[in-house]
Every structure is written in structure tokens, then in C-alpha cells.
Coordinates of C-alpha atoms in Angstrom, one line a residue:
Chain A
X23 CA -11.6 14.4 13.5
X24 CA -10.8 11.3 16.3
X25 CA -9.5 12.5 20.0
X26 CA -6.2 10.8 20.9
X27 CA -5.0 10.1 24.3
X28 CA -0.9 11.4 24.1
X29 CA 1.9 11.3 27.0
X30 CA 5.3 12.6 27.9
X31 CA 6.6 9.3 29.5
X32 CA 9.7 9.4 27.3
X33 CA 10.3 13.0 27.8
X34 CA 10.3 12.4 31.9
X35 CA 11.3 9.4 31.8
X36 CA 14.5 11.3 30.1
X37 CA 14.3 13.9 32.9
X38 CA 14.6 11.2 35.6
X39 CA 18.3 10.1 34.9
X40 CA 17.4 8.3 31.8
X41 CA 15.2 5.9 33.9
X42 CA 14.8 2.4 31.7
X43 CA 11.6 1.2 30.3
X44 CA 12.2 -1.4 32.4
X45 CA 12.3 0.2 35.9
X46 CA 9.3 2.5 35.4
X47 CA 7.4 -0.7 34.4
X48 CA 8.3 -2.5 37.8
X49 CA 8.1 0.5 39.3
X50 CA 4.1 0.6 38.5
X51 CA 3.6 -3.4 38.0
X52 CA 3.4 -3.9 34.1
X53 CA 5.2 -5.5 31.8
X54 CA 7.8 -4.0 29.9
X55 CA 5.3 -4.3 26.6
X56 CA 2.7 -2.1 27.9
X57 CA 4.9 0.6 29.6
X58 CA 6.4 0.5 25.3
X59 CA 2.7 0.7 24.1
X60 CA 1.3 3.0 26.4
X61 CA 4.3 6.0 25.3
X62 CA 3.7 4.7 21.6
X63 CA -0.1 5.9 22.7
X64 CA -1.3 2.5 20.6
X65 CA -3.2 1.0 24.5
X66 CA -5.0 3.6 27.1
X67 CA -3.6 2.5 30.5
X68 CA -6.2 2.1 33.3
X69 CA -6.7 5.2 35.7
X70 CA -4.9 3.3 38.5
X71 CA -1.7 3.0 36.4
X72 CA -2.1 6.4 35.0
X73 CA -2.0 8.1 38.4
X74 CA 0.7 5.5 39.9
X75 CA 3.3 6.7 36.7
X76 CA 1.8 10.4 36.9
X77 CA 2.8 10.0 41.1
X78 CA 6.6 8.1 40.1
X79 CA 7.4 11.7 38.2
X80 CA 6.0 13.7 40.6
X81 CA 3.3 15.5 38.3
X82 CA -0.4 16.0 37.9
X83 CA -2.3 13.1 35.7
X84 CA -2.4 15.6 33.0
X85 CA 1.0 16.9 32.6
X86 CA 1.5 13.2 31.7
X87 CA -1.5 12.3 29.9
X88 CA -3.7 14.2 27.7
X89 CA -6.4 13.5 25.3
X90 CA -6.6 15.8 22.2
Chain B
X5 CA 10.3 -11.2 23.2
X6 CA 8.7 -10.8 26.1
X7 CA 7.9 -14.3 27.9
X8 CA 4.3 -13.6 27.1
X9 CA 4.5 -13.1 23.4
X10 CA 6.9 -16.5 23.4
X11 CA 4.6 -18.5 24.9
X12 CA 1.9 -17.7 22.6
X13 CA 4.0 -18.3 19.6
X14 CA 5.0 -21.7 21.2
X15 CA 1.5 -22.1 22.0
X16 CA 0.5 -21.5 18.5
X17 CA 3.4 -23.7 17.2
X18 CA 2.2 -27.1 19.1
X19 CA -1.7 -26.0 17.8
X20 CA -1.1 -26.2 14.6
X21 CA 1.5 -29.1 14.7
X22 CA -1.1 -31.4 16.6
X23 CA -3.5 -30.6 13.7
X24 CA -0.9 -31.6 11.4
X25 CA -0.3 -34.3 13.1
X26 CA -4.4 -35.5 13.9
X27 CA -5.0 -35.3 10.4
X28 CA -2.3 -37.1 8.6
X29 CA -2.6 -40.0 11.4
X30 CA -6.2 -40.4 10.9
X31 CA -5.2 -40.1 6.8
X32 CA -2.7 -42.7 7.6
X33 CA -4.7 -45.2 9.4
X34 CA -7.6 -45.0 6.7
X35 CA -5.1 -45.2 3.7
X36 CA -3.4 -49.0 5.3
X37 CA -7.1 -49.7 6.1
X38 CA -6.1 -49.7 9.5
X39 CA -9.0 -47.3 10.2
X40 CA -12.4 -48.0 12.8
X41 CA -13.5 -46.5 16.1
X42 CA -10.9 -48.5 19.0
X43 CA -7.9 -47.2 16.1
X44 CA -9.9 -44.0 15.9
X45 CA -9.7 -43.1 19.9
X46 CA -6.9 -45.0 20.9
X47 CA -4.6 -42.3 18.3
X48 CA -7.1 -39.9 19.5
X49 CA -6.0 -40.4 23.2
X50 CA -2.0 -40.0 21.8
X51 CA -2.8 -37.5 20.1
X52 CA -4.5 -35.6 24.2
X53 CA -1.0 -37.0 25.6
X54 CA 1.2 -35.8 22.8
X55 CA -0.6 -32.3 23.7
X56 CA -0.2 -32.0 26.9
X57 CA 4.0 -33.4 27.2
X58 CA 4.5 -31.0 24.8
X59 CA 2.9 -28.4 26.5
X60 CA 3.9 -28.7 29.3
X61 CA 7.9 -28.9 28.2
X62 CA 7.4 -26.0 26.1
X63 CA 6.2 -24.1 28.8
X64 CA 9.3 -25.6 31.8
X65 CA 11.5 -24.1 29.1
X66 CA 10.7 -20.8 28.4
X67 CA 9.9 -20.7 31.9
X68 CA 13.9 -21.9 32.9
X69 CA 14.8 -19.5 30.6
X70 CA 13.0 -16.2 31.5
X71 CA 12.4 -16.8 34.6
X72 CA 12.1 -13.4 35.7
X73 CA 9.0 -12.4 33.2
X74 CA 7.6 -16.1 34.6
X75 CA 6.9 -15.1 37.9
X76 CA 5.4 -11.8 37.7
X77 CA 2.4 -13.0 36.1
X78 CA 0.0 -11.1 34.0
X79 CA -0.5 -7.7 34.2
X80 CA -3.8 -5.1 33.1
X81 CA -3.1 -5.3 29.1
X82 CA -2.3 -8.6 28.7
X83 CA -5.4 -9.4 30.9
X84 CA -7.2 -7.6 27.9
X85 CA -5.9 -9.2 25.4
X86 CA -6.7 -12.2 26.9
X87 CA -10.6 -11.3 27.1
X88 CA -10.6 -10.0 23.3
X89 CA -9.1 -13.6 21.9
X90 CA -11.4 -15.7 24.5
X91 CA -14.9 -13.6 22.9
X92 CA -13.5 -14.6 19.4
X93 CA -12.8 -18.3 20.7
X94 CA -16.2 -18.3 22.3
X95 CA -17.8 -18.0 19.1
X96 CA -15.3 -19.5 16.7
X97 CA -16.7 -22.6 19.8
X98 CA -20.3 -21.5 19.8
X99 CA -20.0 -22.1 15.3
X100 CA -18.9 -25.1 15.5
X101 CA -20.9 -26.8 17.8
X102 CA -24.2 -25.4 16.5
X103 CA -23.1 -26.5 12.7
X104 CA -22.2 -29.9 14.3
X105 CA -25.5 -30.0 16.0
X106 CA -27.0 -29.2 12.5
X107 CA -25.8 -32.0 11.0
X108 CA -26.7 -34.3 13.5
X109 CA -30.0 -33.4 13.5
X110 CA -29.6 -34.1 9.5
X111 CA -27.9 -37.1 10.5
X112 CA -30.6 -39.3 8.1
X113 CA -30.0 -37.3 4.7
X114 CA -26.0 -37.2 5.2
X115 CA -25.2 -40.8 7.2
X116 CA -22.9 -43.2 4.6
X117 CA -21.8 -39.9 2.7
X118 CA -19.6 -38.6 5.5
X119 CA -15.8 -38.0 5.5
X120 CA -14.8 -41.4 7.4
X121 CA -16.9 -43.9 6.0
X122 CA -14.9 -46.3 7.6
X123 CA -16.3 -45.6 11.0
X124 CA -19.5 -44.2 12.9
X125 CA -22.2 -41.0 11.8
X126 CA -21.3 -40.6 16.0
X127 CA -17.5 -40.7 15.7
X128 CA -17.6 -38.6 12.4
X129 CA -19.1 -35.7 14.3
X130 CA -16.8 -35.8 17.2
X131 CA -13.7 -36.0 14.2
X132 CA -15.2 -32.4 12.8
X133 CA -15.3 -31.8 16.5
X134 CA -12.3 -31.9 17.2
X135 CA -10.9 -30.2 13.8
X136 CA -13.3 -27.8 14.8
X137 CA -11.8 -27.3 18.4
X138 CA -8.1 -26.8 16.9
X139 CA -8.5 -24.6 14.4
X140 CA -10.6 -22.2 16.9
X141 CA -7.9 -22.3 19.5
X142 CA -5.2 -21.5 16.3
X143 CA -7.0 -18.7 15.3
X144 CA -7.6 -17.8 19.0
X145 CA -4.0 -17.5 20.0
X146 CA -2.8 -16.5 16.4
X147 CA -5.4 -13.4 17.3
X148 CA -3.4 -12.8 20.6
X149 CA -0.1 -12.8 18.4
X150 CA -1.9 -10.0 16.4
X151 CA -3.0 -8.0 19.6
X152 CA 0.5 -8.1 20.9
X153 CA 2.1 -7.0 17.5
X154 CA -0.1 -4.1 16.7
X155 CA 0.5 -2.9 19.9
X156 CA 4.2 -3.6 20.3

């Protein structure tokens, strides 16, 4: 079976005062549409953006992204 | 819809409009019996100037409406989509140029049997190149729309 990259960004945003996709996008320097695509698992971000997202939520990379 | 997507839709609309404008203009010149190398070139200049003006107006209006997003520039996903579409555009343009080169090598066989008998073979090849470039641009831009829609 083909492995897929999934993430917990939606959940993490919820636990960070329901942070909006726009606020997250501005914090990591991408567009809101890119955050939408990442959340849905339709776009795999670069390592740089992935680390920025993880650091923003004060999590390790594999707490945010998983490949299974 | 994001600023980026809106500009792509705008460019797609402008390019389709230009292809129609070019083809109907050449057809109208041919029907009226006014088609010559001079009228063709002057019509081509008209099409190019119209294209530039329409693109500037479209970009300015969209940048005015969505000025915040317009200042941001491209992010990594935009660049990736741009690259994928540019690759497709490169292949299409190469194919069109190769077809025209092939046509040029067979010029003695096809001479006088081209789409526009009123003008020289060279102008006929130029006509095919213009149509080809516009179709290539339409397909390239449509592929960008597809990539943006697919991932959103």
C-alpha cells in the first residue's frame, strides 16, 4: 500500500486559540491556500516550512507530520 | 479565490480572447479580400499591443483589489506549480517549432496549398507559429488552473 504524509495541523491550530489558517500562513511565510493544501494532505511542504510549522506549535517534526 | 489564482484565470481569459481576436481578424481580412503581408503585420502589431494593454489592466485591477496578497509574492507551492506548467509549456513550444521547421523543409511540396494563399509561405509559417504559441500559452495556463484547483 502506498504511504502517505498526514499531519495534525488542524488539531494543533484548534488547541492554539483556534488559530486561523491565515495567521498560520503569515507566521510561516506561505499563502493560506498552501496551508489548506498541506492540511488536506494534497501538498507536501518543504522541510523548511515543515520545521517552521512544528516550531510554531512547539512540537517535534514527527508530532506534526507522519508518513504511513 | 487567491490573488494568484485570479491572475491565472485572468491570463487564461485574455489569451483565449486574443486567439479568437487574432483568428477572427485574419479571417475577416481574408473574407474582405484585404489580406496582404502588410495588413497581416499591422494586424499582428494591433494584437500584440492589445495583449499588453489587457494584461496590464487586468494585473493592475487585481493588484488593486487584492493588494495585500499581491505584495506577498510567490511561495514554494506557487513556484512548484509554475515549474510544472513551464515544463509542459516548454514541450508544447518545442513541438510547435519542430512542426514549423518540418513544414519549412517541405516548403516546395506545400507551397500554394497553405491556409492563407494571399501571403507568402514565410508568413503562413509565421501564422502557424502565432496560433501555436497562443494555444501553447492557453494549455500552460490551463494546467496551472488545474494544479491550483486539484490541491485546494
